[in-house]
Short mmCIF file of C-alpha atoms in Angstrom, two decimals:
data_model
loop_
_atom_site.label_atom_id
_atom_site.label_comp_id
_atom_site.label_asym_id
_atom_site.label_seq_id
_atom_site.Cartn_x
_atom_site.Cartn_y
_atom_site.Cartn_z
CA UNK A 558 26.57 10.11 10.18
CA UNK A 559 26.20 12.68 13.29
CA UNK A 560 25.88 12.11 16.85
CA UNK A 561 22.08 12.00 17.89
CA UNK A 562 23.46 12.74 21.09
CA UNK A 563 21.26 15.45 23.29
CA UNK A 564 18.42 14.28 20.52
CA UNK A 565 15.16 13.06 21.86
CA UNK A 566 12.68 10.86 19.85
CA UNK A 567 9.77 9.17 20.79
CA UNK A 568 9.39 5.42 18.72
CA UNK A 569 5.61 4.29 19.18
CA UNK A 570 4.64 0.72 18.82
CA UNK A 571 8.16 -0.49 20.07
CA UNK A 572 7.64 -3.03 22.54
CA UNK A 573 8.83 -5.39 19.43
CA UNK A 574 9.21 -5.78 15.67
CA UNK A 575 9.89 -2.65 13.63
CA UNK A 576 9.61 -0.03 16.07
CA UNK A 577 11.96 -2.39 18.63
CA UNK A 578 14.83 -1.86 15.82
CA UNK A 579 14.00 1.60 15.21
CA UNK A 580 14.65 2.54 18.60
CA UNK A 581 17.79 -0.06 18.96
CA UNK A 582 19.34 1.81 15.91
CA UNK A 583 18.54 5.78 17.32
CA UNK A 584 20.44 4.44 20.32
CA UNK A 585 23.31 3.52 18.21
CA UNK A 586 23.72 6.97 17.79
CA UNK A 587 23.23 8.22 21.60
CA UNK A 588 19.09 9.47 21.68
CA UNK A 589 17.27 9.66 24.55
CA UNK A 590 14.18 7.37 23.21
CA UNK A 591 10.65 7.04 24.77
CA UNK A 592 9.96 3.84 23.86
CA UNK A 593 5.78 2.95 23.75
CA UNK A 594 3.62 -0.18 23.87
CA UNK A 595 1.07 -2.25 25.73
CA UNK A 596 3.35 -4.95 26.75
CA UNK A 597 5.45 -4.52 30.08
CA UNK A 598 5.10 -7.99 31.52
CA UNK A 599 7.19 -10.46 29.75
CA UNK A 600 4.93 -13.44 28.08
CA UNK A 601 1.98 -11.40 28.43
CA UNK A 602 2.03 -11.49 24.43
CA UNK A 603 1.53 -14.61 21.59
CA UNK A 604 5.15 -12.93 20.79
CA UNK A 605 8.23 -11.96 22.86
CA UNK A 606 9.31 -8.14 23.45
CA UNK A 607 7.95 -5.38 26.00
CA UNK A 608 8.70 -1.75 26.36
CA UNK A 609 10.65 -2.24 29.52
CA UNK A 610 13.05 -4.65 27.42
CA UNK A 611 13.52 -2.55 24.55
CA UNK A 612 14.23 0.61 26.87
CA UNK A 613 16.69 -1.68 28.72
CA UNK A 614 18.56 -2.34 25.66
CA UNK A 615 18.08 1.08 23.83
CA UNK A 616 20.47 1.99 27.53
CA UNK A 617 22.79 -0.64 26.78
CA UNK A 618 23.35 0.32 23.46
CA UNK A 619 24.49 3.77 24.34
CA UNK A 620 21.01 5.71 24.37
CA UNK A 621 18.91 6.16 27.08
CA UNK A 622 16.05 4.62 26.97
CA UNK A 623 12.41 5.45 28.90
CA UNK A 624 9.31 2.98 28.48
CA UNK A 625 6.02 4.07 28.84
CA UNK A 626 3.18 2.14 28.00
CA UNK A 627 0.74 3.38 26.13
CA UNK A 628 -2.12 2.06 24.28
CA UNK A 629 -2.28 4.37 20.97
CA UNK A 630 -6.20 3.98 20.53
CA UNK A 631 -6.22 5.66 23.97
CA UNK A 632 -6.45 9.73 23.31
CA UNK A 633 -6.07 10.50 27.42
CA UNK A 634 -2.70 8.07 27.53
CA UNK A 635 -0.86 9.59 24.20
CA UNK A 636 -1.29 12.89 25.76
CA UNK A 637 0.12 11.74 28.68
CA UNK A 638 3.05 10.39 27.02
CA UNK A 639 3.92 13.71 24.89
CA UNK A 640 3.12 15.65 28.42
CA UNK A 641 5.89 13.73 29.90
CA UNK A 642 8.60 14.00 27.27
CA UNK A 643 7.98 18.12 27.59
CA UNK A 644 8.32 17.98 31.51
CA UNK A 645 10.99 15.66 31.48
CA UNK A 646 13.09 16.58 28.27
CA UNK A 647 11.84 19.88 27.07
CA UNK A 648 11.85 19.14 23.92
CA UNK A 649 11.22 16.67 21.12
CA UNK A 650 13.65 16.06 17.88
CA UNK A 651 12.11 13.05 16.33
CA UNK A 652 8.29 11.07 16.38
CA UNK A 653 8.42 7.68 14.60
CA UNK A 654 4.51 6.87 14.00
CA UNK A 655 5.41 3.29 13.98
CA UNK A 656 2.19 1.89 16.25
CA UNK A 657 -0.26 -0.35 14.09
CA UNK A 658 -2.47 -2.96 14.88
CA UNK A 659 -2.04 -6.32 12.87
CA UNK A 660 -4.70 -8.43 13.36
CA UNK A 661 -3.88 -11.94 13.58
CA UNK A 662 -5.13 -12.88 10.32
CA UNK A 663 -3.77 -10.26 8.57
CA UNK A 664 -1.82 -12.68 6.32
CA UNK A 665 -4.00 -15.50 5.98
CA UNK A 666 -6.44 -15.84 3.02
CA UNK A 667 -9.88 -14.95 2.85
CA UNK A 668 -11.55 -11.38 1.06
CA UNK A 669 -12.92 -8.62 3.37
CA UNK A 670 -16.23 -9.67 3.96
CA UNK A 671 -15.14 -12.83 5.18
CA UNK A 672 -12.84 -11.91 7.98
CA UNK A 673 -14.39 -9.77 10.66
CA UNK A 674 -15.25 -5.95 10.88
CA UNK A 675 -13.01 -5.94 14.30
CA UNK A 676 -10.03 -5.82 11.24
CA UNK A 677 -11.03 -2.08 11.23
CA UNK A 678 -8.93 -1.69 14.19
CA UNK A 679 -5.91 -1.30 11.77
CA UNK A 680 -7.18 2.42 10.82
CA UNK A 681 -7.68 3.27 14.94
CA UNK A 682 -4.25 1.79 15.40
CA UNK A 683 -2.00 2.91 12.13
CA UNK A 684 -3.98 6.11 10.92
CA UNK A 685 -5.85 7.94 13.70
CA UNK A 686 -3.38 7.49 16.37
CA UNK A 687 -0.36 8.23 13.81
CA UNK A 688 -2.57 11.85 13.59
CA UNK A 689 -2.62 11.99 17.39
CA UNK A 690 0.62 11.56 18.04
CA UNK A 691 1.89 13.83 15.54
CA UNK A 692 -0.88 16.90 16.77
CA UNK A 693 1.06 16.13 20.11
CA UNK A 694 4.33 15.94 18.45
CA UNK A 695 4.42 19.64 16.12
CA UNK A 696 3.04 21.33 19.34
CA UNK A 697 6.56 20.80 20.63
CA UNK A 698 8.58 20.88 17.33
CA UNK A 699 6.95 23.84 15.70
CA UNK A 700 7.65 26.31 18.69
CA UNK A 701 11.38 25.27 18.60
CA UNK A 702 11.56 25.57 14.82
CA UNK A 703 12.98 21.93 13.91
CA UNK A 704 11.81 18.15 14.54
CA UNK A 705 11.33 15.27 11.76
CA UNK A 706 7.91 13.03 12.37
CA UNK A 707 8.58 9.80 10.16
CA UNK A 708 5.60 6.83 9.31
CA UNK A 709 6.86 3.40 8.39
CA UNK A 710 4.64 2.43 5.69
CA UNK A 711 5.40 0.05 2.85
CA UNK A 712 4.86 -0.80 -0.69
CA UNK A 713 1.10 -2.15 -0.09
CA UNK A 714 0.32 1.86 -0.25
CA UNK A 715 -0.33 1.26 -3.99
CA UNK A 716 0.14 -2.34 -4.31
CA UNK A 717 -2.63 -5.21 -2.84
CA UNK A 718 -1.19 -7.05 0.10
CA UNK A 719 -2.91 -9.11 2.31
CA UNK A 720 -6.42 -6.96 2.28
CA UNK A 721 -8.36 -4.06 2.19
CA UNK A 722 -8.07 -2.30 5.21
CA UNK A 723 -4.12 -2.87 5.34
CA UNK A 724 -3.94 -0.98 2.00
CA UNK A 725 -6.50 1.65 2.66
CA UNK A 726 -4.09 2.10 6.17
CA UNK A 727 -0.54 2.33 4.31
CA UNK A 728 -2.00 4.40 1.63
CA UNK A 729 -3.39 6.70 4.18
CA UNK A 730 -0.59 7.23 6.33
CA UNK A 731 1.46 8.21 3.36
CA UNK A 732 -0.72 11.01 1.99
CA UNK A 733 -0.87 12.12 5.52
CA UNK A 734 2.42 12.60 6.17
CA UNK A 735 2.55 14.75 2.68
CA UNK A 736 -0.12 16.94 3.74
CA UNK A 737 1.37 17.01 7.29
CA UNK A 738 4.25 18.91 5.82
CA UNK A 739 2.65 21.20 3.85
CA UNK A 740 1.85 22.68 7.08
CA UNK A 741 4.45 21.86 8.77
CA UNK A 742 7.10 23.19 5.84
CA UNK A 743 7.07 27.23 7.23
CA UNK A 744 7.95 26.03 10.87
CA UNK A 745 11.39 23.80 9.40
CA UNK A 746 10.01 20.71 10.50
CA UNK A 747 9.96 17.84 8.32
CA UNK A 748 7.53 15.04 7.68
CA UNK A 749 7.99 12.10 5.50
CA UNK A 750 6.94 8.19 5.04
CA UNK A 751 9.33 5.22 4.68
CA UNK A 752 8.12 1.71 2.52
CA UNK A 753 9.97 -0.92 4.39
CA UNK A 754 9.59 -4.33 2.28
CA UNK A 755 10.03 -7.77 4.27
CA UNK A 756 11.23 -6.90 7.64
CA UNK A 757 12.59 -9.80 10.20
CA UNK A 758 10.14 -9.31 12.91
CA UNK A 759 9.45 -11.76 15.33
CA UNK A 760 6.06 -12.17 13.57
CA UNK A 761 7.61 -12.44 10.35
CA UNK A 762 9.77 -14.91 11.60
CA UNK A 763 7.11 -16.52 13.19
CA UNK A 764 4.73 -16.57 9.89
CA UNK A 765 7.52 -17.84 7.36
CA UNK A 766 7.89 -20.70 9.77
CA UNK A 767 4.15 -21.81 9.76
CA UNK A 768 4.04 -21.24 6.02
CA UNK A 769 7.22 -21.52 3.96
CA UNK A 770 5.64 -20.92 1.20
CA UNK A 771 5.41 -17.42 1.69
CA UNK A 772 8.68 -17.27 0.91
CA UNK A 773 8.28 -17.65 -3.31
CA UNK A 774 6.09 -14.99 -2.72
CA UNK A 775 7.35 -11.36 -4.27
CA UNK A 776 6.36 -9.60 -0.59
CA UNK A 777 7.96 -11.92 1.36
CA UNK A 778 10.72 -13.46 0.10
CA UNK A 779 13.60 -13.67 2.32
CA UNK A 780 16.28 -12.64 -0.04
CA UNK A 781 15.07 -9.33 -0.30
CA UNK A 782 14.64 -8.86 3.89
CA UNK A 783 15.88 -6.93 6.39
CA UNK A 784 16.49 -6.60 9.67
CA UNK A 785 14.18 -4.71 11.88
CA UNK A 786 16.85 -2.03 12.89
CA UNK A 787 17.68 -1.38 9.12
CA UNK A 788 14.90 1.48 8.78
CA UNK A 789 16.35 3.03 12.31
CA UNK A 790 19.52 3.29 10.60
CA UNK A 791 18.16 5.52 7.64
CA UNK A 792 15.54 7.40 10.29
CA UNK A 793 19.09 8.70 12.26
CA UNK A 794 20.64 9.82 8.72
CA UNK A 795 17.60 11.68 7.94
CA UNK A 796 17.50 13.19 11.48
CA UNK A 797 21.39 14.42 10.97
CA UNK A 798 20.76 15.66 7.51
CA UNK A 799 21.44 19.00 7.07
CA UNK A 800 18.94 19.29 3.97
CA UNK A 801 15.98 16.98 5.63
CA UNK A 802 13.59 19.89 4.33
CA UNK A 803 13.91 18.92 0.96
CA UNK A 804 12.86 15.70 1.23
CA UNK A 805 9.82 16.97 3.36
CA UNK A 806 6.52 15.37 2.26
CA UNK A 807 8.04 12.95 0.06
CA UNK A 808 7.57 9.01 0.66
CA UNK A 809 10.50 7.16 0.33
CA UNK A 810 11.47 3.54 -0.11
CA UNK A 811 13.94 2.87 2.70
CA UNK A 812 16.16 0.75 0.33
CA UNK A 813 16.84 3.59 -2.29
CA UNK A 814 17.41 5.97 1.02
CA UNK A 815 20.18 3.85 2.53
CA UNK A 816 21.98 3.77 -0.79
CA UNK A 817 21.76 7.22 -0.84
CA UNK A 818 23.00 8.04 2.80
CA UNK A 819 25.78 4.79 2.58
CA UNK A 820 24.15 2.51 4.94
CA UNK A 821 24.03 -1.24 5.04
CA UNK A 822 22.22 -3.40 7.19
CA UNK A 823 23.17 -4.66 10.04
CA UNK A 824 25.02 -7.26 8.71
CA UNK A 825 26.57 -5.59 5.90
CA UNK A 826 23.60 -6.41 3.50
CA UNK A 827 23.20 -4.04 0.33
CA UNK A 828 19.40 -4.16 0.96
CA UNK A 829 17.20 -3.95 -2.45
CA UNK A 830 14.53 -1.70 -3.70
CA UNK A 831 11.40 -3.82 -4.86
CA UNK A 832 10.00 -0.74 -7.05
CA UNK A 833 9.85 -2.68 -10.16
CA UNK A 834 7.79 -5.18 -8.87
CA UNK A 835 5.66 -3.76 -5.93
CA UNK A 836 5.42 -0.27 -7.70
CA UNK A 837 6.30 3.08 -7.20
CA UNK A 838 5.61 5.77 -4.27
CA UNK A 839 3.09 8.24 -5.16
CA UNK A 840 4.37 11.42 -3.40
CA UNK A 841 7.55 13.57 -4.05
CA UNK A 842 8.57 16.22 -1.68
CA UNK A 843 7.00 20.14 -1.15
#
């Protein structure tokens, strides 16, 4: 894998979880990474992590990290944040659309009508604001003629898990990034969505402790998990690949990715692919 040394990628939602390993892993490999979130003082949140952390530790890993917070469902402070990476970097290599908002009963049970409208915060925070940030994002990519803007998404785009609106979000996010690159595919910049199945985030961690019964359960069992900086470790193959256009538009499951680039998790882990039982993604590349 190549040096993302002199790269520059912007990791939303990264204050913990997913995006926090995303952003851990691009460091791995020497990017500058503007790390975003809503958290910046430490226990602020039901859950541990803050931007300022993350940043910290995307430095110490060999990166160089910059946190800015940023609340997604905020047009005026996304703009700010893409201003800033063009008048401090002058340029942008890589967007990871990672921001969502997970309501706290996401996971417990109960049909749509029963759990509040508020849940409809997931499509403010997981569609619209991966559209924002990516308008931002190809307004600096497409005049340099290269960039890659990657959504984490998940099996739940064509399988029920956990509700409505989560489903309706994942499936979303993965047609957009298809259609994204339609229009994106004459400028050489790539767009693409990764399924990530059970990832070891804090709230993960947190959830299969309150209920260990989620763990017989085909989405969350623990033998097929990874760790949060697994899907950072495919994102920086893609971003050295040579032929990233041809898998432009395509959603991917992470899994079958890092078999095909020769990565492992972080603990050596041969992580598996869950197609035959959570199904199959719906778009191939343009």
């Amino acid at each position: 894998m190549g040096s993302l040394a002199g790269k520059v990628a912007v990791v939303t939602g990264a204050s913990r979880g997913i995006g926090r390993g995303i952003a851990l892993a691009l460091a791995d490999h020497g990017a500058t990474v503007y790390v975003t979130g809503r958290t910046v003082v430490p226990g602020s949140h039901a859950l541990p992590g803050t931007v300022g952390e993350t940043a910290a530790e995307v430095d110490r890993r060999g990166g160089h990290g910059v946190a800015v917070q940023v609340d997604h469902a905020d047009d005026a402070q996304v703009a700010a944040l893409f201003e800033q990476v063009e008048r401090e970097q002058g340029r942008l290599d890589i967007l990871v659309n990672n921001a969502f908002s997970l309501p706290e009963d996401l996971t417990e049970p109960g049909s749509f009508w029963e759990k509040p409208l508020s849940n409809w915060e997931m499509v403010d925070v997981g569609v619209r604001s991966n559209f924002v940030a990516a308008w931002h994002a190809a307004r600096l990519m497409v005049p340099q003629g290269r960039g890659l803007i990657v959504a984490t998404s998940g099996y739940v785009g064509v399988t029920y898990t956990y509700g409505v609106v989560f489903g309706t979000c994942k499936s979303a996010v993965d047609r957009m990034a298809r259609d994204m690159a339609i229009e994106l595919k004459p400028h050489s910049v790539a767009s693409l969505s990764l399924w990530q199945g059970l990832t070891f985030t804090e709230r993960a961690e947190r959830n299969l402790a309150r209920d260990p019964s989620m763990k017989a359960q085909t989405v969350t069992n623990p033998l097929i998990g990874s760790s949060p900086e697994f899907p950072g470790r495919v994102i920086a193959a893609l971003a050295v690949d040579p032929d990233v256009m041809a898998r432009s538009g395509g959603t991917f499951i992470t899994a079958e990715l890092a078999t095909e680039y020769g990565i492992r998790d972080i603990d050596g882990k041969v992580i598996p692919s869950v197609r035959a039982q959570r199904g199959s993604p719906l778009w191939s590349p343009v």
